[in-house]
Coordinates of C-alpha atoms and ligand atoms in Angstrom, one line a residue:
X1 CA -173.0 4.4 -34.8
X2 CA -175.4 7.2 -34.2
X3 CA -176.0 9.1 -37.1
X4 CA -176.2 13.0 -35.7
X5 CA -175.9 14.4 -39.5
X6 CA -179.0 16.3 -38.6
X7 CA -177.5 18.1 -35.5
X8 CA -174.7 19.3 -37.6
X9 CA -176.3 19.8 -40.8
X10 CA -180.5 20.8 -39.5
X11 CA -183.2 22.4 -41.5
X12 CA -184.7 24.0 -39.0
X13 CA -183.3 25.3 -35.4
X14 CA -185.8 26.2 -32.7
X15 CA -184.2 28.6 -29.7
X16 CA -186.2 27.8 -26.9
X17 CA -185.4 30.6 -24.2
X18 CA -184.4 33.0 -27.1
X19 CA -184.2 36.4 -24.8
X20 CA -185.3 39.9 -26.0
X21 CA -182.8 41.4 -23.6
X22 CA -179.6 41.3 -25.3
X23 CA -176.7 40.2 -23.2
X24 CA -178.8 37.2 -22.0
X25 CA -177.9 34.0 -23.3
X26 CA -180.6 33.2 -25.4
X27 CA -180.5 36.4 -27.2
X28 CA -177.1 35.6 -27.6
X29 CA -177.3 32.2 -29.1
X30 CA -180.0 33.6 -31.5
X31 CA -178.2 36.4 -32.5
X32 CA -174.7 34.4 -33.3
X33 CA -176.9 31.8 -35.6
X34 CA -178.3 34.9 -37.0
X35 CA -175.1 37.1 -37.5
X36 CA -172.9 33.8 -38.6
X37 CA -175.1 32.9 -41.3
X38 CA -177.2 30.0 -40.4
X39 CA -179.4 29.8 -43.9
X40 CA -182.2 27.1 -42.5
X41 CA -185.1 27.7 -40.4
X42 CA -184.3 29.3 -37.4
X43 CA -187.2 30.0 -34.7
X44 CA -187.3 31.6 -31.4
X45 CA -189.9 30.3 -28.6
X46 CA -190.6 32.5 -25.9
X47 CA -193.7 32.7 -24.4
X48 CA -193.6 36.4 -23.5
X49 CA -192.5 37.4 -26.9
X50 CA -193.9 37.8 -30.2
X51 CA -190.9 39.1 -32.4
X52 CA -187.3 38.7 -31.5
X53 CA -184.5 39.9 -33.1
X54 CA -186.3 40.5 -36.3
X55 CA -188.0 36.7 -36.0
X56 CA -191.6 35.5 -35.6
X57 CA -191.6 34.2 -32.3
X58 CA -193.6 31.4 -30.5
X59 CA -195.2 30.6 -27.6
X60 CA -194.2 27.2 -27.4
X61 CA -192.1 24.8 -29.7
X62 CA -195.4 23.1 -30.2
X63 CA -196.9 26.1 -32.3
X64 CA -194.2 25.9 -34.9
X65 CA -195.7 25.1 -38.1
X66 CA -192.6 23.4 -39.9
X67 CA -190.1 20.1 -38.6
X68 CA -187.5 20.9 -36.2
X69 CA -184.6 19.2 -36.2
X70 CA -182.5 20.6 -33.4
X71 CA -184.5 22.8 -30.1
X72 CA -181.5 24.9 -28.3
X73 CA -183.3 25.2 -24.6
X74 CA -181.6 28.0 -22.8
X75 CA -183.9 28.2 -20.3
X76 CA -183.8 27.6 -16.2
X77 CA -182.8 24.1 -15.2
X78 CA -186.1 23.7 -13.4
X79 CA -188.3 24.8 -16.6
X80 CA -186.1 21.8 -18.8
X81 CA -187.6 18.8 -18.0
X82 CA -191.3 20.1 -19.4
X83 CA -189.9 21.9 -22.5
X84 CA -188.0 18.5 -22.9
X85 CA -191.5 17.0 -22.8
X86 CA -193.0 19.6 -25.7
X87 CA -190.0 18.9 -28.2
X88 CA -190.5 15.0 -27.7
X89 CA -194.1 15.6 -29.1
X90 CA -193.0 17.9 -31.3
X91 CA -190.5 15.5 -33.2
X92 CA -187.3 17.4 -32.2
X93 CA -184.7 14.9 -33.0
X94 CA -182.0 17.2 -31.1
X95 CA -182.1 18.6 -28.0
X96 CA -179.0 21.2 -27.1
X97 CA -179.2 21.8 -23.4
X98 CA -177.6 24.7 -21.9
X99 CA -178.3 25.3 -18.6
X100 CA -176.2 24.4 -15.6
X101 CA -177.8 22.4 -12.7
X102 CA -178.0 19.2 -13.7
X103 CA -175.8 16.3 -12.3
X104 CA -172.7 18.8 -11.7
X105 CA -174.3 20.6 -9.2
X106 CA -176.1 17.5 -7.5
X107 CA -179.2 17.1 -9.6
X108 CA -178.5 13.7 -10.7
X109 CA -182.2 13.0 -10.6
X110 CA -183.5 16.0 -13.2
X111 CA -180.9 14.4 -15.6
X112 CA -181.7 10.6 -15.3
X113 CA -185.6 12.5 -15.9
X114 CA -183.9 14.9 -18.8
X115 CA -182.5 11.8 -20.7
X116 CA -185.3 9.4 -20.1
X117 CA -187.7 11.9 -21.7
X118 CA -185.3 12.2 -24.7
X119 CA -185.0 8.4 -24.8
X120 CA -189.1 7.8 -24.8
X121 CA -189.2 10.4 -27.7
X122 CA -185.9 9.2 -29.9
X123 CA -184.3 12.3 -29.4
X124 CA -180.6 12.9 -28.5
X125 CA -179.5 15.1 -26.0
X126 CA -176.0 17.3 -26.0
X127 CA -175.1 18.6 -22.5
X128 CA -176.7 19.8 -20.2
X129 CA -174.4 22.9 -19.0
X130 CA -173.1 23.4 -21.9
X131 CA -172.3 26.7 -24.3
X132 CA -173.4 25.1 -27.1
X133 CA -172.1 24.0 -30.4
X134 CA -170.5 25.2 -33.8
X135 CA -170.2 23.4 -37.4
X136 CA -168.7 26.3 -39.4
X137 CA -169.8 24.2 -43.1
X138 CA -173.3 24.7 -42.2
X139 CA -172.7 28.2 -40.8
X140 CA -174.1 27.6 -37.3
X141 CA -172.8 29.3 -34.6
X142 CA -175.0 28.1 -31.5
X143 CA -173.2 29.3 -28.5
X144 CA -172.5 32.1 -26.5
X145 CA -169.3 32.8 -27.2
X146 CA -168.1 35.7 -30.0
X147 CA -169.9 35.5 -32.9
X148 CA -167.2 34.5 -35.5
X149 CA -165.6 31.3 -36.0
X150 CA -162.5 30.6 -38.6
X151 CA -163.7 27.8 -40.7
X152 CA -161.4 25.1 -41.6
X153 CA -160.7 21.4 -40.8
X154 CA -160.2 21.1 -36.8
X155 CA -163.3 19.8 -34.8
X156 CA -162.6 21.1 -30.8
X157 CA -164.7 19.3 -28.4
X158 CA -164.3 20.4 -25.1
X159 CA -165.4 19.7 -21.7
X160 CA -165.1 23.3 -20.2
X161 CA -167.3 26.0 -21.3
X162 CA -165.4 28.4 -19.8
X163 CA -162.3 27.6 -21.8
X164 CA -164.2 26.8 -24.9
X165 CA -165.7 29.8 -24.9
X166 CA -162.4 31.7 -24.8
X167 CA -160.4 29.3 -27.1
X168 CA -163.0 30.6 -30.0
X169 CA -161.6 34.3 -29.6
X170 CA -157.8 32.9 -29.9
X171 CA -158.2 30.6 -32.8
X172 CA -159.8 33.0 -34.7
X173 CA -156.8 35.9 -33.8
X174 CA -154.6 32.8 -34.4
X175 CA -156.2 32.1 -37.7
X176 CA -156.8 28.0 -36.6
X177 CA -159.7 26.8 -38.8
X178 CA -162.8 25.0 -37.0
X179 CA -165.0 22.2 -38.9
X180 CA -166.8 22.0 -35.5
X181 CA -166.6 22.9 -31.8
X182 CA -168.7 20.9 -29.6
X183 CA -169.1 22.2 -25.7
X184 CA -169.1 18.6 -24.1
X185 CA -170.8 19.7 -20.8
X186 CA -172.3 16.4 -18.6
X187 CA -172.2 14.4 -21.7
X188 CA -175.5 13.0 -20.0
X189 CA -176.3 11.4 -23.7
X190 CA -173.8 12.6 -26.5
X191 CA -170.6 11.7 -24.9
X192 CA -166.9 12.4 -26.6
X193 CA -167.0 8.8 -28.4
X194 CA -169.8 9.3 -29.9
X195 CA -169.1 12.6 -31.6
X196 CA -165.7 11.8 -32.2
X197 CA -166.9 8.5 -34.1
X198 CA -169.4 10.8 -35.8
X199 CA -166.7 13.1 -36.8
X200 CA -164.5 11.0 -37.8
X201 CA -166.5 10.1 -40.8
X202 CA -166.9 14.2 -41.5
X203 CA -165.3 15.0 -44.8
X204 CA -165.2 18.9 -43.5
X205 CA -163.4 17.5 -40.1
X206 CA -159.5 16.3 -40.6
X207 CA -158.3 16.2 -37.2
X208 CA -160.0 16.1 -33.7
X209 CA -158.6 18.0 -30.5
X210 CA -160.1 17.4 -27.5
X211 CA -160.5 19.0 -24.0
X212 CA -161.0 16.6 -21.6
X213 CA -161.5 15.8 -17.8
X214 CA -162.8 12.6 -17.7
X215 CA -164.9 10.1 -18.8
X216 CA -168.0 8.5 -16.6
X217 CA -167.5 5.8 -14.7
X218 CA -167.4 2.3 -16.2
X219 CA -166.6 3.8 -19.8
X220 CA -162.8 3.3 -20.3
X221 CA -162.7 0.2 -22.2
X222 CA -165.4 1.2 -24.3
X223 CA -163.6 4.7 -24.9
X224 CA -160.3 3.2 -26.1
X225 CA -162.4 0.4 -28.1
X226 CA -164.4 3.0 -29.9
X227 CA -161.8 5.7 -30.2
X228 CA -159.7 3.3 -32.1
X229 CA -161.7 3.2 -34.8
X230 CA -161.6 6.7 -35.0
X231 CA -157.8 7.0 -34.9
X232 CA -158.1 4.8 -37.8
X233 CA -159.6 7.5 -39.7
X234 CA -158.7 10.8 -38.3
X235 CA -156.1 11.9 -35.9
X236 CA -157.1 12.7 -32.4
X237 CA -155.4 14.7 -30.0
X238 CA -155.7 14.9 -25.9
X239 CA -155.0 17.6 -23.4
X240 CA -156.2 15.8 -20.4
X241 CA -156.6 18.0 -17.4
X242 CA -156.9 16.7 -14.0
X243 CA -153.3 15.1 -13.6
X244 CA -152.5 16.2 -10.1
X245 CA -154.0 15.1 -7.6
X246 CA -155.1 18.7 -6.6
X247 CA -156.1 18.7 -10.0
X248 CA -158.4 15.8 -9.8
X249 CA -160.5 17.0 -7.3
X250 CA -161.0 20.4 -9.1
X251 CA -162.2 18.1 -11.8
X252 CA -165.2 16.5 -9.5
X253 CA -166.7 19.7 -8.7
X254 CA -166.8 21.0 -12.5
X255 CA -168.1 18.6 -14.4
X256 CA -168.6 15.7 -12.0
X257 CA -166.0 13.6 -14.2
X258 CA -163.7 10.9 -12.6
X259 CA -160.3 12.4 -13.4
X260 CA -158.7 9.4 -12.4
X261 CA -155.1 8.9 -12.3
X262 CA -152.8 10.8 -15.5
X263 CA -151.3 7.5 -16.2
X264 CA -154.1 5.7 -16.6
X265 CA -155.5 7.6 -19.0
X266 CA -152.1 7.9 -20.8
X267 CA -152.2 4.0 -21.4
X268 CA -155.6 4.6 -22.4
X269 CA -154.8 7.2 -24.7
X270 CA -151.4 5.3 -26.4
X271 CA -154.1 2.1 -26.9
X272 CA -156.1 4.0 -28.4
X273 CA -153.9 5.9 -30.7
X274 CA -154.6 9.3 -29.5
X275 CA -152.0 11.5 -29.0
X276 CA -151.6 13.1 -25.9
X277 CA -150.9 17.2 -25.7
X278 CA -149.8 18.8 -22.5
X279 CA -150.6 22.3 -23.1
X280 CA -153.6 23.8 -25.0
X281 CA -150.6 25.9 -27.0
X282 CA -149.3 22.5 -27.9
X283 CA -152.4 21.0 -28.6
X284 CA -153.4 23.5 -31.5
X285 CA -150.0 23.4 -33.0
X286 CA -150.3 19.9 -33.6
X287 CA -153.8 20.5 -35.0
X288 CA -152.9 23.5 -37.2
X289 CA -150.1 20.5 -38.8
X290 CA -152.9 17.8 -39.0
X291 CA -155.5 20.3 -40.9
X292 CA -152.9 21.6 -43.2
X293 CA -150.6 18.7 -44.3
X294 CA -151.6 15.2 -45.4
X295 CA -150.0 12.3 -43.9
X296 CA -146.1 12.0 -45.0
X297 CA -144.8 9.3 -47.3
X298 CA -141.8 8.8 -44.9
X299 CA -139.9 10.0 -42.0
X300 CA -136.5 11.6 -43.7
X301 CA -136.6 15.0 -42.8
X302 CA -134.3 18.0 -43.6
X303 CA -133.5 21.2 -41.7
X304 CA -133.5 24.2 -43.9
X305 CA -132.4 27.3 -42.1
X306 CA -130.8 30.8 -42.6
X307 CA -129.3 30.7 -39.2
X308 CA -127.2 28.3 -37.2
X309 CA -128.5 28.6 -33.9
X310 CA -132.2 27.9 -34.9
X311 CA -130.8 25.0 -36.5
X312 CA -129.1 23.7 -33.9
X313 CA -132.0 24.1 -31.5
X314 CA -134.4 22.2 -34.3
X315 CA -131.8 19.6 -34.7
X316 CA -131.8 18.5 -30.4
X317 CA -135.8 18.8 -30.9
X318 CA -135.9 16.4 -34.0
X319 CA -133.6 14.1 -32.1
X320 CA -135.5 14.6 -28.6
X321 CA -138.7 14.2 -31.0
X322 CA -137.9 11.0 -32.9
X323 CA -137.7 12.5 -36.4
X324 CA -135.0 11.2 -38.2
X325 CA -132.7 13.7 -39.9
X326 CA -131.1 12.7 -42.8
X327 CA -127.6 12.8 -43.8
X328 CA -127.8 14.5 -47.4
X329 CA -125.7 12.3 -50.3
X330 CA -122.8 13.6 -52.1
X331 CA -125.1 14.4 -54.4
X332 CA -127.6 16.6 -53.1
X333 CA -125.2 17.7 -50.9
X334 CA -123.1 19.5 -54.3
X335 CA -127.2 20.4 -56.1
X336 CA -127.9 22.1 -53.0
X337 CA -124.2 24.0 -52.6
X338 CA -125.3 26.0 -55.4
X339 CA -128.2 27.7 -53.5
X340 CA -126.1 29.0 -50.7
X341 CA -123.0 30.9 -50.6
X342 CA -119.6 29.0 -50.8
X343 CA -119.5 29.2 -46.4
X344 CA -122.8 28.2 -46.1
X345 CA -123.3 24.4 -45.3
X346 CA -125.4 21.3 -47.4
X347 CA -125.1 19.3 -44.2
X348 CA -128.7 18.8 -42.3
X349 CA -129.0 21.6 -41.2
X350 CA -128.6 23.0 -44.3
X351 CA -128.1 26.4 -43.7
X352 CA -128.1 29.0 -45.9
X353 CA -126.5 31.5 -44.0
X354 CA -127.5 35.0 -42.8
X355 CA -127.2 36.3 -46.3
X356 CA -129.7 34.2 -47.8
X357 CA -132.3 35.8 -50.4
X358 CA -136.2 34.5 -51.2
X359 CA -134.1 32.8 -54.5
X360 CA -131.8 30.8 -52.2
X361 CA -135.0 29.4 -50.3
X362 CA -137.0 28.7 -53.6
X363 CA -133.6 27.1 -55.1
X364 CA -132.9 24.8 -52.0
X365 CA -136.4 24.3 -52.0
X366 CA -137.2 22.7 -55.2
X367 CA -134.0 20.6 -54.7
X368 CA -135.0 19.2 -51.6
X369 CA -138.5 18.8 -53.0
X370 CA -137.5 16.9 -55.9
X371 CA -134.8 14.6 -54.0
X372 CA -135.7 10.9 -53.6
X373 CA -133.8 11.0 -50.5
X374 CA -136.3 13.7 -48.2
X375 CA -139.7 12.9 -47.0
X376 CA -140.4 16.1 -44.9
X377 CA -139.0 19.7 -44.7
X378 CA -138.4 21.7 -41.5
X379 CA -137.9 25.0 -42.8
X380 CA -136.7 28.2 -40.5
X381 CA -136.2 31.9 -40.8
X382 CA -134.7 34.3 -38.6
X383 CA -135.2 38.0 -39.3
X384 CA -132.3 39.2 -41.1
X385 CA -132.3 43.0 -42.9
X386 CA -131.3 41.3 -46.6
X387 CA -134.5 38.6 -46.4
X388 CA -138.3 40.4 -46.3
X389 CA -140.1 37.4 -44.5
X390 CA -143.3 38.7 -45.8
X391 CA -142.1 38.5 -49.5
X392 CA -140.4 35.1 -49.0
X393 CA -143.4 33.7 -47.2
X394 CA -145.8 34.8 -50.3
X395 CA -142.7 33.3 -52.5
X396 CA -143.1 30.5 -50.7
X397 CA -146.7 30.2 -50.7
X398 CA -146.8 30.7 -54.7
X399 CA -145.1 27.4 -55.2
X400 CA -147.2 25.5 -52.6
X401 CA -149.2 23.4 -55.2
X402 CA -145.6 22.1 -56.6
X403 CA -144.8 20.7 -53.2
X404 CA -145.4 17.1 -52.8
X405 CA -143.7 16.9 -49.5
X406 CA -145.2 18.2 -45.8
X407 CA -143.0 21.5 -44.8
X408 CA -143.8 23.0 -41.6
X409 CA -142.3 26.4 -40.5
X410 CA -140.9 28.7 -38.3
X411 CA -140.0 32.4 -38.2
X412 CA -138.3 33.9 -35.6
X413 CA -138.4 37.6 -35.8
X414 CA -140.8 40.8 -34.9
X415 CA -144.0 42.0 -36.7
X416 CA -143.4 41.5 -39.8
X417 CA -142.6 38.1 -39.4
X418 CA -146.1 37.6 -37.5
X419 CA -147.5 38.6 -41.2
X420 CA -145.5 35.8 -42.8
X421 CA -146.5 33.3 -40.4
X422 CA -150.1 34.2 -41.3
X423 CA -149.7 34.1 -45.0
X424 CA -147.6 30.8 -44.5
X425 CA -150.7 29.5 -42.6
X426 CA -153.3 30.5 -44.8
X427 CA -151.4 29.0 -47.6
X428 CA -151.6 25.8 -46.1
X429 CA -148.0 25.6 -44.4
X430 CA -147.9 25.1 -41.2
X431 CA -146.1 27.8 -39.4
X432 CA -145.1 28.9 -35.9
X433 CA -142.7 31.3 -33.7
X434 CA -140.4 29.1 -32.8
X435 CA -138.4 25.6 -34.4
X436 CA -139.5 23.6 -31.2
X437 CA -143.1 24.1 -32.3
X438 CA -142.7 23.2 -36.1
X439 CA -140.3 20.1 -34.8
X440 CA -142.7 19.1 -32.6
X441 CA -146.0 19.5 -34.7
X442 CA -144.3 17.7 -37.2
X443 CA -143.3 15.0 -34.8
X444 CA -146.8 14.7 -34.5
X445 CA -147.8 13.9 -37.5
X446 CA -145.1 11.6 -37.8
X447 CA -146.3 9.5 -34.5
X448 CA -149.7 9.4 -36.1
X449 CA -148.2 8.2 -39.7
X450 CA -146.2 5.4 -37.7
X451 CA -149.2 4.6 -35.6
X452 CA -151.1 4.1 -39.0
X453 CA -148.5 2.2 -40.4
X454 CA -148.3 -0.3 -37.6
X455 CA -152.3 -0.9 -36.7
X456 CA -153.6 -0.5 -40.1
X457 CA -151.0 -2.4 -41.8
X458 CA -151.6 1.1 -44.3
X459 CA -149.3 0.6 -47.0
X460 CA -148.5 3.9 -49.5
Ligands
LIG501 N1 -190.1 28.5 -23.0 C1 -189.5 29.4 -23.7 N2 -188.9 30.5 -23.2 C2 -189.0 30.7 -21.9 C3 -189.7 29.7 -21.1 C4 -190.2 28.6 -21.7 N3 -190.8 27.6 -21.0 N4 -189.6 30.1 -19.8 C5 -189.0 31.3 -19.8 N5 -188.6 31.6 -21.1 C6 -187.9 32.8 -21.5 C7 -187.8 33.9 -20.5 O1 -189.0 34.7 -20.5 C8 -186.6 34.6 -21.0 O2 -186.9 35.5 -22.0 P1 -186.8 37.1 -21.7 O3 -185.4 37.4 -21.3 O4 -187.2 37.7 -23.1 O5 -187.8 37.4 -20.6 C9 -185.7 33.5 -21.6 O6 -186.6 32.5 -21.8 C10 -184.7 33.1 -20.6 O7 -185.2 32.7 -19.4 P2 -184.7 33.3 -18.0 O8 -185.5 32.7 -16.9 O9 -184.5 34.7 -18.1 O10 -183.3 32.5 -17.9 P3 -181.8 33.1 -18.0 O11 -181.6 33.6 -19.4 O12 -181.6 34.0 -16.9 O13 -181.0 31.8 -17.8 C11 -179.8 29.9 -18.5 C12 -181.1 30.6 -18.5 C13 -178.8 30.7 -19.3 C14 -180.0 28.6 -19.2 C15 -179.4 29.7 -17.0 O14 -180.4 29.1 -16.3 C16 -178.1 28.9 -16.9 O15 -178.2 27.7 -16.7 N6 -177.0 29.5 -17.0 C17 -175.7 28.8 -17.0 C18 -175.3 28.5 -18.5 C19 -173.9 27.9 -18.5 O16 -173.0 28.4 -17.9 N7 -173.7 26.7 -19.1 C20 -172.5 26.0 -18.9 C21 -171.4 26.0 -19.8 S1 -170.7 27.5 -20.3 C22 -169.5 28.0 -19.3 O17 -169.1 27.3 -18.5 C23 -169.0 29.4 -19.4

């Protein structure tokens, strides 16, 4: 496996291109490792330039008097292949290729040259036409995109710029933590298995989403052979695009991938453990469950609610799901009557009613917490006038280090319940807008667990 710990973690960047007109891309790039707190070596080449952005620049990456680790080139297609040359006898040992106009657009040839330069001087090579890449742990934000990233324990690797680019704004207004976000581009060298396998062995990185088109010709079997052993370690989940047929061909003329036919890549994706998402929406749900919960002991699961209807809907989406809901015992059934009002009802759903208070959460909580018979808790609100979600999601959140069993949430209401989905989240419970979306995150996670269970022979 390659080891790219020096791409994510360098000493020393070199922005080759770095612009001094801002709104180009290599002032960009320069100014979001700048802004984002990059706290190694950071060095601009430009050989029209002599200060940039408050940096000594350099004429030439060979000038630099210090190691690089990684050279950013965001310079013109046809100016690559010779910069490419300087870095190899400079002792780059990562080169981060941005421009478009390789392979994609029919310049096959100046990528076959870009790589074999970077093989003759044991360099690696991410894109070309990429944006560029993110590892929020060593505060590097090397892309063109905005110039703050929400750190946590998703890695995104995608294979459209376009999309990654505007998938950074939404999970930072969605509060959805990144480890890393990798723009695939060409994958003439650093492909999606080989980052994956990298981080898959990232302590900062606990599940893997990925963006994807397709792979190059002649890779499957290698992708599901490798991508096992990373669904043996992490998580990884798929939105492939490019299932139509229309689709497909959209798919040649942006990245040059083979789409190649949805089912294919589904069996692909189920041998390989990977779970497949068909919306980005759904995609980062399942991701916000996987960074936030460990992996469940079991599959009992409990519906806690404070309104029937929600119930009922999470209840046909646990069934639809595969999640096994629970028939309470006698027992728990009577410990749980006493946190609800004598019509309520200690069947699954349990539902508290529509007069429940934060103390009839906590109580049925810590019941349903300590009881033997419950692996996992689904637990809804709806916005009534007697229950402040905001004060029962910070209730909620103050007992988070006594739960030992993955809750996921949902609140259904206006603004204020927005708030207590963000404390929720930033408490480490997963929570969403709607029961479909906790049900099916937590379905998820509970696909992944069995997967585990049945290819690991992982025993708990
Ligand atoms: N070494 C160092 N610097 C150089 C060199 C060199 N050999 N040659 C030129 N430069 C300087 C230039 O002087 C310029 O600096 P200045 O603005 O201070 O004068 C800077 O490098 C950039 O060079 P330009 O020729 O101005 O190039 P420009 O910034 O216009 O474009 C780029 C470069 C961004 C790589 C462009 O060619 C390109 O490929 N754009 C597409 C990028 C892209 O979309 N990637 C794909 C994924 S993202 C997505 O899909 C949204």
């Amino acid at each position: 496996m390659a080891d790219l710990s020096r791409l994510f973690n360098p000493r020393s960047i070199a922005v080759i291109g770095a612009s001094r007109h801002p709104g180009k891309i290599g002032y960009v790039i320069l100014k979001n490792l700048i802004d984002y707190g990059y706290n190694g070596k950071l060095y601009p080449v430009n050989p029209e330039a002599t200060e940039i952005l408050g940096l000594k620049s350099y004429k030439s990456v060979l000038e630099i008097p210090d190691e690089v680790d990684v050279a950013i080139l965001s310079i013109p297609a046809n100016k690559v292949l010779d910069v490419a040359e300087d870095c190899g006898k400079k002792g780059v040992k990562f080169l981060v290729v941005i421009a478009s106009g390789f392979a994609e657009a029919g310049n096959e040839e100046g990528e076959r040259k870009l790589v074999e330069i970077a093989k003759k001087y044991d360099m690696r090579v991410l894109g070309p036409n990429i944006f560029g890449y993110a590892y929020t742990p060593s505060k590097i934000n090397a892309t063109f995109g905005p110039k703050d990233l929400a750190p946590g324990h998703i890695a995104f690797l995608t294979q459209s710029g376009a999309l990654g680019i505007a998938l950074m704004g939404w999970t930072i207004m969605e509060e959805l933590g990144l480890s890393a976000l990798v723009s695939l581009g060409n994958m003439s060298d650093l492909d999606v298995i080989e980052l994956s396998r990298f981080l898959a062995e990232d302590t900062n990185t606990k599940v893997i989403a990925i963006y994807l088109e397709g792979l190059k010709p002649g890779t499957g079997r290698k992708f599901i052979e490798e991508m096992k052993q990373v669904t043996a370690k992490k998580p990884v989940i798929v939105i492939k695009a490019g299932r139509s047929s229309r689709g497909q061909i959209a798919v040649s003329s942006h990245t040059g991938s083979l789409a190649g036919s949805g089912r294919i890549y589904d069996a692909a994706f189920k041998q390989a453990g990977i779970l497949v998402a068909r919306t980005i929406e759904e995609m980062f749900d399942w991701a916000r469950a996987f960074s936030l919960l460990e992996i469940p002991r079991g599959e009992r699961t409990v519906i806690l609610t404070n309104g029937g209807g929600v119930g009922v809907l999470a209840t046909d989406a646990a069934e639809e799901s595969g999640i096994p809901l629970i028939d309470p015992s006698t027992e728990l059934k009577t410990a749980i009557k006493k946190a609800m009002p004598w019509f309520g009802s200690a069947r699954n759903p349990i539902d508290l009613t529509g007069q429940a208070l934060v103390e009839n959460y906590i109580e049925a909580l810590e019941i349903l917490n300590e009881s033997p018979e419950v692996d996992n808790i689904i637990l809804l609100y709806c916005r009534t006038a007697v229950l402040d979600p905001v004060e029962l999601a910070e209730s909620i959140s103050k007992l988070k280090s006594k739960f030992r069993k993955p809750i996921v949430a949902a609140l259904v209401g206006g603004e204020d319940v927005a708030r207590a989905i963000k404390i929720l989240n930033k408490n480490g419970i997963p929570a969403y807008p709607g029961p479909e979306r906790a049900v099916k995150s937590l379905a998820a996670v509970l696909d992944y667990k069995r997967y585990l269970d049945r290819k690991i022979g992982r025993t708990i």
